[in-house]
Amino acid sequence: MAFLELTDIRKQFGQAVAVEDFNLKVDRGEFVSFLGPSGCGKTTTLRMIAGFEIPTEGSVTIDGADITNKAPNQRNVGMVFQSYALFPNMTVAQNIGFGLRIRKESESAIKERVDEMLALIHLEQKGHSYPSQLSGGQQQRVALARALAIRPQVLLLDEPLSALDAKIRVSLRAEIRAIQRKLGITAIYVTHDQEEALSISDRIVVMSQGHMEQVGTPFEIYNFPQTAFVASFVGTLNTTTAEVVDSAKGILQIDGARLATAEKLDGRQKGDKVTIAIRPERFSFASEQKKANVVDCRIENITFLGSIVRIQVSIGSGKYFMDTFNNPFLELPKVGDKDQVTCSREAVLVLKD
Amino acid sequence: MKKKINLWAWFWIVLGALYFLVPLYGTFDFSLREKRGVLSLLAYQNVLADPRFRDSFTYSTLMALATIVVGLLLIVPTAYWVHLRLPQVRPLIEFITLMPFVVPAIVLVFGLIRIYSGPPLALTNSDQLTNFLLMCGYVIISMPYTYRSVDTGLRAIDVRTLTEAAQSLGAGWFTILFRIIFPNIRAALLSGAFLTFAIVIGEFTLASLLGRPAFGPYLVYMGNNRAYEPAALAIISLALTWAAIGLIQLLSHGRPGQEQVGGVH
């Protein structure tokens, strides 16, 4: 049985539907991210787990217990906020010990737990500091320690790194993941940053307009997007409309060129339109020997991105991106050159309608 | 580089200071001239020796403290709830709290007397109940100042997130209000409290018409019957007000600043 379970969740604010048909089972110790653009319902769903919003329909259970209508302070759920939400009138140690004092634990037990948490976040020397005396990164680590100090059943993180600069974000997300693994705590992480979600999660729930678009591991989400939204939201992706030429052999036609896909085209007839997607890194320049899935192209633009060189090519009337690793000893084509590109049959993804 | 002195800025500062200080000096100087031909503190001695001064001042101080406590207990939870759950009713609450500026104290006190001088709530029948009625009137007339101070304090903190953070840690409403919200709007509470104190100490209309021995009616009585003592009383009142403002400054700087001192490390 799943540790955290959201069943048929629907949330409506007046006439506006914020979340609909949301079903998710999270195992104990799993790290699941809700990924999507602003307004997609990811934070609303998180707030329903925390108890700050009550679902219009559906239920939330933790470890078999229905907590759908429980007040937030009656749930054993820790939460980390984007704006840290540390209590400005309390020291770091008092902030971390706040939840334990509410639970009327003994002073010695509180001190022991606070010291343990300070060691966990590597801020042993900052116990007597006030939040205003800490940097943003330090404040967020204190917020994490405060949420963990009460030994919550589930840890909720609402875009905890959004207010921090890029370098700190990368190091802190690794720290959050390491702490989560060490404690074996079930965590739900809300973010609109695809790189963050891909790097930190066991599974990702991609959301759009209140609906779950796709649930899967970062590998599945990135490599096998099932909808046009997931394909466009996660990573850079070439999408286009193709016409079915031979559904049995998986032959498609795009902009005058023919490509084969490994995906099944069951139920598609010749002439049907399908949306296909190809990752830029799955394209490569065709060698002399390569004959299958080879299409003529023209080099339109070349962008140097450090470790990667992004080349824009036109195939027929359509424009596509192709990524290749930067190799200083290989000569790049020039804008305007005519060439041939190829990709494997497996690289041509057919998206759901 | 030598700093350029802005003469116009100093001109306006000196002009403003003179506007306030010259009448004050005049009052102070007058208060020292009770003895013919010499400067003395006789008027101050007379005032401080008068048992009515001590009694009325003590009475008004106690009424002010009661008003502050009741006013804050009424207004802080209201303003907090409006910030947290009912932001759409903020204009209505602001309108209500501005009513004492529109409805004169004389209208308020006659309304109170008319409603509470007979059954079912005959509050003017005893001194204690009349004191209670007076305190309620003071809460109303100090409401514009108290509400605005509290509202400003609440706007300066992230009420919703702090509340939710405390709730997620298991705190109930009482704990949130008294351990999170009150301490974090302390300066605003003190500001509201001392404004209330200043208003109640000098208030005349309500106390006079409800027949209570407050400091305001005593000031008017002295003004009507003595020459130099009212000036001394004005200076004493001013000193007390300044002391109250000084106390605000002192008490609101007791903790480390709220400002961020470090960037992202």
XYZ file of C-alpha atoms in Angstrom:
618
model
C 0.000 0.000 0.000
C 1.216 3.477 -0.853
C 2.400 5.646 2.053
C 0.897 8.867 0.716
C -2.140 8.589 -1.482
C -4.120 11.275 -3.283
C -7.320 9.926 -4.763
C -9.589 11.681 -7.278
C -8.531 15.093 -6.024
C -10.420 18.088 -7.332
C -10.076 21.639 -6.073
C -12.271 24.491 -7.149
C -11.988 28.172 -6.189
C -15.354 29.688 -7.056
C -15.890 28.763 -10.689
C -12.193 28.180 -11.400
C -10.958 24.599 -11.286
C -7.420 24.568 -9.908
C -6.837 20.798 -9.773
C -8.812 17.970 -11.327
C -8.542 14.179 -11.677
C -5.414 14.042 -9.566
C -4.462 10.530 -8.494
C -1.054 9.732 -7.050
C 0.481 7.025 -4.902
C 3.795 7.789 -3.245
C 5.864 5.119 -1.552
C 7.557 5.554 1.815
C 10.910 7.304 1.381
C 10.166 8.350 -2.186
C 11.064 11.799 -3.518
C 8.374 13.046 -5.906
C 8.423 16.412 -7.680
C 5.436 18.328 -9.016
C 6.677 20.111 -12.117
C 4.771 22.623 -14.177
C 4.378 26.274 -15.100
C 2.793 28.899 -12.819
C -0.898 28.296 -12.244
C -0.802 24.603 -13.162
C -2.070 23.556 -9.709
C 1.124 22.093 -8.273
C 1.253 24.352 -5.209
C -2.495 23.946 -4.625
C -2.019 20.174 -4.577
C 0.870 20.516 -2.130
C -1.236 22.786 0.069
C -3.983 20.166 0.112
C -1.481 17.648 1.482
C -0.388 20.225 4.088
C -3.994 20.981 5.025
C -3.958 24.649 4.036
C -6.559 23.880 1.385
C -9.332 21.314 1.636
C -10.079 19.380 -1.566
C -13.500 20.037 -3.088
C -13.576 16.324 -3.895
C -11.281 13.370 -3.242
C -9.169 12.212 -0.345
C -5.647 12.422 1.050
C -4.283 9.572 3.149
C -0.966 9.157 4.900
C 0.014 5.695 6.049
C -3.583 4.546 5.653
C -5.085 7.366 7.746
C -7.492 9.740 6.027
C -6.305 13.306 6.710
C -8.424 15.061 4.066
C -10.297 17.266 6.532
C -7.731 17.466 9.324
C -6.444 20.901 10.342
C -2.828 21.628 9.315
C -1.635 21.550 12.928
C -3.186 18.109 13.406
C -1.184 16.550 10.539
C 2.351 15.456 11.051
C 3.627 17.136 7.919
C 6.713 19.365 7.679
C 6.747 22.205 5.205
C 9.512 24.327 3.702
C 8.400 27.567 2.064
C 9.877 29.566 -0.794
C 10.238 32.619 1.455
C 11.801 30.540 4.299
C 9.101 31.720 6.772
C 11.480 31.669 9.715
C 10.114 33.426 12.789
C 12.080 36.703 12.920
C 11.672 37.078 16.691
C 13.331 33.722 17.429
C 16.918 32.533 17.152
C 17.874 29.700 14.822
C 17.768 27.225 17.719
C 14.373 28.528 18.883
C 13.035 28.256 15.342
C 14.182 24.647 15.037
C 12.848 23.774 18.485
C 9.480 25.546 17.985
C 7.553 22.486 16.822
C 9.033 20.371 19.610
C 7.977 22.943 22.229
C 4.452 22.855 20.813
C 4.599 19.078 21.311
C 5.663 19.737 24.920
C 8.864 17.707 24.670
C 11.348 18.054 27.536
C 13.993 20.794 27.366
C 16.793 18.221 27.225
C 15.099 16.355 24.360
C 14.569 19.634 22.488
C 18.197 20.669 22.946
C 19.419 17.285 21.766
C 17.208 17.365 18.672
C 18.109 20.987 17.865
C 21.833 20.164 18.085
C 21.271 17.125 15.875
C 19.465 19.244 13.286
C 22.094 21.998 13.398
C 24.752 19.369 12.723
C 22.673 17.958 9.867
C 22.571 21.354 8.121
C 26.161 22.218 9.094
C 25.200 25.346 11.034
C 26.371 24.295 14.507
C 27.777 27.769 15.220
C 24.608 29.655 14.246
C 22.190 28.432 16.926
C 22.111 31.803 18.684
C 21.848 33.895 15.515
C 18.629 35.494 14.382
C 17.280 34.733 10.877
C 18.068 38.294 9.747
C 21.734 37.603 10.475
C 21.875 34.658 8.036
C 22.184 34.486 4.261
C 19.307 33.208 2.119
C 20.894 29.784 1.703
C 21.505 29.463 5.438
C 17.944 30.552 6.215
C 16.541 27.900 3.896
C 18.701 25.226 5.562
C 17.324 26.343 8.943
C 13.784 26.157 7.521
C 14.547 22.602 6.376
C 15.908 21.667 9.807
C 12.851 23.200 11.486
C 10.523 21.158 9.281
C 12.517 17.968 9.907
C 12.907 18.470 13.670
C 9.331 17.367 14.360
C 9.975 14.038 12.582
C 7.192 14.567 10.044
C 5.648 11.695 8.126
C 5.907 13.687 4.911
C 8.178 16.601 4.016
C 6.688 19.188 1.666
C 8.914 21.669 -0.153
C 7.255 24.546 -2.000
C 9.779 25.930 -4.494
C 12.367 26.153 -1.705
C 15.230 27.234 -3.947
C 13.480 29.825 -6.097
C 14.700 32.785 -4.072
C 18.351 31.717 -4.186
C 21.031 32.347 -6.770
C 21.968 29.657 -9.321
C 25.117 28.381 -7.623
C 23.467 28.002 -4.216
C 20.442 26.350 -5.823
C 22.589 23.577 -7.266
C 24.496 22.888 -4.048
C 21.437 23.151 -1.806
C 19.299 20.837 -3.919
C 22.007 18.207 -3.643
C 22.066 18.793 0.112
C 18.269 18.482 0.358
C 18.367 15.217 -1.586
C 21.206 13.843 0.535
C 19.362 14.676 3.772
C 16.129 13.173 2.433
C 17.955 9.957 1.501
C 19.759 9.844 4.840
C 16.523 10.212 6.822
C 14.479 8.082 4.427
C 11.648 10.593 4.598
C 8.866 10.796 2.009
C 9.149 14.126 0.214
C 7.022 16.128 -2.200
C 8.851 18.894 -3.988
C 7.174 21.644 -6.003
C 9.168 23.373 -8.710
C 8.824 24.983 -12.104
C 12.497 24.327 -12.833
C 12.773 21.211 -15.001
C 16.504 20.788 -14.345
C 15.844 20.844 -10.603
C 13.070 18.261 -10.906
C 15.105 15.997 -13.194
C 18.158 16.072 -10.956
C 16.535 15.547 -7.570
C 13.489 13.287 -7.999
C 12.694 9.598 -7.920
C 9.564 10.427 -9.882
C 8.148 13.551 -11.477
C 4.515 14.550 -11.875
C 4.269 16.985 -14.792
C 1.203 19.185 -14.435
C -0.598 21.562 -16.728
C -3.822 23.505 -16.174
C -4.733 21.491 -13.089
C -4.199 18.103 -14.720
C -1.494 15.493 -14.442
C 0.152 15.292 -17.836
C 2.574 12.484 -17.090
C 4.037 10.664 -14.094
C 7.371 8.922 -14.414
C 11.021 8.781 -13.534
C 13.183 11.664 -14.747
C 14.541 9.260 -17.403
C 11.038 8.462 -18.662
C 9.838 12.046 -18.551
C 12.816 13.309 -20.497
C 13.233 10.515 -22.992
C 9.662 9.426 -23.519
C 7.321 12.401 -23.125
C 3.776 11.251 -23.712
C 2.092 14.539 -24.490
C 2.968 17.589 -26.512
C 2.946 19.642 -23.298
C 5.500 17.424 -21.533
C 7.585 17.361 -24.669
C 7.619 21.135 -24.899
C 8.000 21.824 -21.169
C 10.786 19.402 -20.300
C 14.009 20.076 -22.130
C 14.375 21.352 -25.695
C 12.455 19.325 -28.196
C 11.708 19.480 -31.899
C 8.014 18.861 -32.440
C 6.204 18.830 -35.732
C 3.200 17.363 -37.467
C 3.884 14.313 -39.634
C 1.740 12.350 -42.025
C 1.456 8.579 -41.751
C 2.771 6.923 -44.914
C 2.951 3.305 -43.813
C 1.594 2.533 -40.354
C 2.858 -1.068 -40.352
C 6.468 -0.024 -41.018
C 6.237 3.197 -39.041
C 7.031 5.426 -41.998
C 6.158 9.100 -41.610
C 6.551 12.095 -43.831
C 7.632 15.527 -42.573
C 8.200 18.536 -44.744
C 8.901 16.432 -47.809
C 11.317 14.077 -46.029
C 10.638 10.551 -44.804
C 11.435 9.312 -41.310
C 10.757 5.975 -39.652
C 9.669 5.587 -36.051
C 10.013 2.561 -33.789
C 6.725 3.394 -32.108
C 3.584 1.510 -33.002
C 1.119 3.343 -35.170
C -1.750 0.978 -34.454
C -5.065 2.305 -35.606
C -3.509 4.998 -37.802
C -4.371 5.079 -41.439
C -2.297 6.310 -44.323
C -2.650 10.095 -44.501
C -3.443 10.539 -40.775
C -1.681 13.403 -39.027
C 0.405 12.712 -35.892
C 2.589 14.917 -33.705
C 6.150 13.700 -33.471
C 9.026 14.826 -31.284
C 12.787 14.430 -31.603
C 15.329 15.579 -28.998
C 18.055 17.807 -30.497
C 20.803 15.499 -29.195
C 19.281 12.539 -31.068
C 20.077 14.128 -34.406
C 23.545 13.739 -35.884
C 25.176 14.382 -39.219
C 24.752 11.345 -41.439
C 27.858 9.370 -42.362
C 28.403 8.038 -45.863
C 27.369 4.538 -44.790
C 24.183 5.489 -43.030
C 21.181 5.081 -45.272
C 18.078 4.812 -43.016
C 16.352 7.886 -41.593
C 18.662 10.203 -43.461
C 17.222 13.537 -44.576
C 18.667 16.453 -46.491
C 19.048 19.677 -44.580
C 20.505 23.159 -44.743
C 22.472 24.754 -41.886
C 20.572 27.843 -40.733
C 22.314 28.902 -37.558
C 25.042 27.751 -35.160
C 25.033 28.669 -31.453
C 27.976 27.889 -29.209
C 26.735 26.918 -25.713
C 29.982 25.806 -24.103
C 29.976 22.037 -23.835
C 27.274 21.848 -26.509
C 26.952 23.380 -29.951
C 23.355 23.932 -31.039
C 22.853 23.838 -34.787
C 19.601 24.919 -36.380
C 18.857 23.077 -39.597
C 15.987 23.362 -42.044
C 14.397 20.206 -43.387
C 11.987 21.147 -46.122
C 10.119 24.164 -44.772
C 10.545 23.188 -41.098
C 13.338 24.259 -38.752
C 14.879 21.877 -36.193
C 17.558 22.017 -33.539
C 20.427 19.574 -33.420
C 22.817 19.419 -30.434
C 26.321 18.109 -30.751
C 29.093 17.939 -28.153
C 31.707 20.613 -28.509
C 34.876 19.147 -29.956
C 37.561 21.728 -30.676
C 39.301 19.332 -33.131
C 36.297 18.799 -35.384
C 35.331 21.341 -37.964
C 31.800 22.660 -37.716
C 29.684 23.210 -40.823
C 29.032 26.743 -41.951
C 25.727 28.560 -42.135
C 24.209 27.944 -45.559
C 25.960 24.564 -46.087
C 23.870 21.672 -47.356
C 24.234 18.443 -45.422
C 22.379 15.357 -44.264
C 21.148 14.585 -40.739
C 19.913 11.343 -39.265
C 18.385 9.919 -36.134
C 17.476 6.458 -34.956
C 13.948 5.109 -35.349
C 13.681 5.099 -31.523
C 14.409 8.842 -31.429
C 11.233 9.652 -33.355
C 8.555 9.857 -30.663
C 4.876 9.894 -31.536
C 2.995 11.992 -28.980
C -0.507 11.320 -27.704
C -3.202 13.586 -29.099
C 35.676 66.757 -1.549
C 34.149 69.274 0.788
C 30.488 68.641 1.472
C 28.267 71.456 0.252
C 26.017 72.917 2.917
C 22.431 73.256 1.750
C 21.383 76.590 3.213
C 17.771 76.265 2.123
C 17.431 72.933 3.907
C 18.715 74.481 7.122
C 16.469 77.489 6.675
C 13.353 75.296 6.559
C 14.527 73.161 9.467
C 15.141 76.244 11.642
C 11.818 77.785 10.582
C 9.966 74.571 11.437
C 11.729 74.289 14.769
C 10.878 77.893 15.660
C 7.230 77.336 14.753
C 7.026 74.597 17.382
C 9.526 75.791 19.949
C 8.627 79.488 20.346
C 5.080 78.872 21.706
C 6.474 76.090 23.831
C 9.126 78.367 25.256
C 6.449 81.037 25.844
C 4.307 78.584 27.798
C 7.312 77.344 29.783
C 8.461 80.881 30.537
C 4.954 81.875 31.634
C 4.714 78.828 33.918
C 7.790 80.033 35.810
C 6.426 83.519 36.576
C 3.909 82.806 39.319
C 6.141 84.659 41.825
C 6.250 88.294 40.870
C 9.663 89.412 39.585
C 11.495 86.061 39.881
C 11.523 82.777 37.963
C 10.311 79.903 40.128
C 8.827 76.413 39.965
C 5.954 77.421 42.254
C 3.274 76.603 39.665
C 4.783 73.111 39.268
C 4.904 72.683 43.059
C 1.251 73.708 43.314
C 0.231 71.286 40.590
C 2.206 68.345 41.969
C 0.993 69.040 45.522
C -2.642 69.099 44.431
C -4.220 65.732 45.341
C -6.692 66.173 42.432
C -3.733 66.176 40.024
C -2.392 62.880 41.398
C -5.838 61.313 41.610
C -6.960 62.383 38.145
C -3.623 61.505 36.568
C -3.596 58.062 38.248
C -7.199 57.497 37.178
C -6.499 58.426 33.554
C -3.311 56.351 33.503
C -5.221 53.267 34.683
C -7.979 53.956 32.160
C -5.365 54.349 29.423
C -3.743 51.030 30.320
C -7.116 49.265 30.335
C -7.964 50.902 26.984
C -4.648 49.765 25.502
C -5.127 46.150 26.618
C -8.770 45.899 25.520
C -8.130 47.832 22.305
C -5.211 45.648 21.277
C -7.030 42.430 22.177
C -9.925 43.594 20.010
C -8.001 45.045 17.101
C -4.978 42.747 16.674
C -6.992 39.532 16.146
C -9.422 41.440 13.888
C -6.671 42.997 11.761
C -4.805 39.660 11.718
C -7.865 37.776 10.489
C -8.558 40.418 7.854
C -4.960 40.096 6.603
C -5.085 36.310 6.657
C -8.527 35.345 5.476
C -10.641 38.374 4.595
C -8.508 40.844 2.662
C -11.590 41.796 0.662
C -13.225 43.367 3.747
C -10.211 45.573 4.513
C -11.853 48.715 3.006
C -14.912 48.142 5.196
C -12.805 47.705 8.345
C -10.824 50.828 7.483
C -14.067 52.756 7.054
C -15.356 51.539 10.430
C -12.108 52.449 12.177
C -12.281 55.945 10.677
C -15.766 56.559 12.090
C -14.457 58.252 15.271
C -12.994 60.957 13.019
C -16.423 61.531 11.472
C -18.635 61.130 14.533
C -17.624 63.732 17.184
C -16.955 62.559 20.738
C -19.944 64.559 21.965
C -22.265 62.541 19.705
C -20.608 59.311 20.800
C -20.977 60.047 24.509
C -24.630 61.064 24.215
C -25.263 57.884 22.261
C -23.555 55.823 24.965
C -25.484 57.571 27.746
C -28.783 57.166 25.922
C -28.311 53.446 25.326
C -26.563 52.447 28.552
C -28.300 54.593 31.166
C -31.355 52.369 31.389
C -32.381 48.711 31.105
C -31.402 46.248 29.849
C -27.801 47.493 30.214
C -27.772 50.222 32.828
C -24.029 50.881 32.980
C -24.205 54.415 34.381
C -25.676 53.335 37.697
C -22.352 52.613 39.381
C -18.857 54.096 39.223
C -17.277 50.801 38.164
C -19.723 50.246 35.325
C -19.390 53.865 34.221
C -15.605 53.429 34.224
C -16.146 50.391 31.989
C -18.397 52.439 29.676
C -15.789 55.215 29.539
C -13.073 52.697 28.723
C -15.220 51.310 25.872
C -15.639 54.872 24.570
C -11.861 55.370 24.746
C -11.348 52.139 22.756
C -13.590 53.592 20.048
C -11.926 56.994 19.838
C -8.420 55.480 19.840
C -9.373 52.891 17.208
C -8.202 54.855 14.105
C -4.700 55.135 15.559
C -4.482 51.635 17.014
C -5.841 49.965 13.877
C -3.509 51.861 11.578
C -0.471 51.042 13.704
C -1.377 47.356 13.862
C -2.242 47.250 10.155
C 1.104 48.810 9.247
C 2.889 46.275 11.445
C 1.038 43.359 9.848
C 1.811 44.631 6.351
C 5.494 44.585 7.218
C 5.520 40.826 7.895
C 4.412 37.885 5.784
C 1.397 37.057 7.946
C 0.101 34.189 5.835
C 3.365 32.302 5.429
C 4.384 32.758 9.069
C 0.959 31.493 10.132
C 1.158 28.485 7.835
C 4.707 27.712 8.955
C 3.567 27.738 12.584
C 0.500 25.638 11.755
C 2.598 23.033 9.952
C 4.700 22.780 13.107
C 1.589 22.060 15.167
C 0.741 25.507 16.567
C -2.849 26.526 17.292
C -4.346 30.013 16.861
C -3.504 31.192 20.401
C 0.144 30.192 20.042
C 0.383 31.751 16.584
C -1.099 35.019 17.807
C 0.864 35.356 21.029
C 4.192 33.751 20.086
C 4.508 34.682 16.415
C 2.300 37.618 15.474
C 2.431 39.819 18.618
C 6.242 39.651 19.011
C 6.797 40.427 15.341
C 4.635 43.548 15.320
C 5.919 44.745 18.702
C 7.012 48.174 17.460
C 3.601 48.712 15.841
C 1.825 47.602 19.023
C 3.907 49.977 21.127
C 3.249 52.790 18.713
C -0.505 52.153 18.885
C -0.344 51.775 22.658
C 1.398 55.089 23.238
C -0.840 56.954 20.824
C -3.786 55.563 22.781
C -2.111 56.632 26.018
C -1.619 60.171 24.733
C -5.259 60.412 23.577
C -6.772 59.027 26.778
C -4.643 61.139 29.114
C -5.905 64.402 27.636
C -9.454 63.365 26.723
C -12.146 65.691 28.078
C -15.558 65.184 26.466
C -16.296 61.565 27.357
C -14.904 61.761 30.888
C -16.647 65.062 31.627
C -20.077 64.013 30.410
C -19.855 60.619 32.098
C -18.816 62.448 35.271
C -15.551 60.635 35.862
C -12.543 62.197 37.652
C -10.136 62.037 34.699
C -7.106 64.178 33.897
C -8.748 65.930 30.915
C -11.543 67.556 32.948
C -8.968 68.460 35.605
C -6.892 70.298 32.963
C -9.968 72.252 31.861
C -10.921 72.997 35.458
C -7.437 74.349 36.157
C -7.493 76.344 32.935
C -10.710 78.004 33.995
C -9.687 78.769 37.562
C -5.920 79.325 37.721
C -3.429 81.428 35.745
C 0.028 79.828 35.872
C -0.786 76.222 36.812
C -2.408 75.356 33.426
C 0.829 76.346 31.694
C 2.774 74.115 34.096
C 0.302 71.291 33.419
C 0.738 71.748 29.658
C 4.496 71.404 30.030
C 4.086 68.327 32.278
C 1.713 66.745 29.729
C 4.172 67.469 26.955
C 7.033 65.934 28.951
C 4.959 62.815 29.581
C 4.133 62.516 25.863
C 7.765 62.871 24.909
C 8.699 60.319 27.545
C 6.163 57.946 25.968
C 7.661 58.479 22.483
C 11.149 57.943 23.910
C 9.918 54.705 25.446
C 8.663 53.552 22.020
C 12.089 54.173 20.544
C 13.786 52.402 23.439
C 11.553 49.336 23.477
C 11.406 48.899 19.705
C 15.169 48.585 19.433
C 15.605 45.777 21.926
C 16.291 42.995 19.357
C 18.536 42.545 16.360
C 17.295 44.408 13.290
C 14.859 42.773 10.937
C 16.959 43.786 7.976
C 18.972 41.232 6.062
C 22.633 41.621 6.869
C 24.028 38.920 4.634
C 23.589 38.151 1.001
C 23.368 34.638 -0.344
C 26.449 32.838 0.967
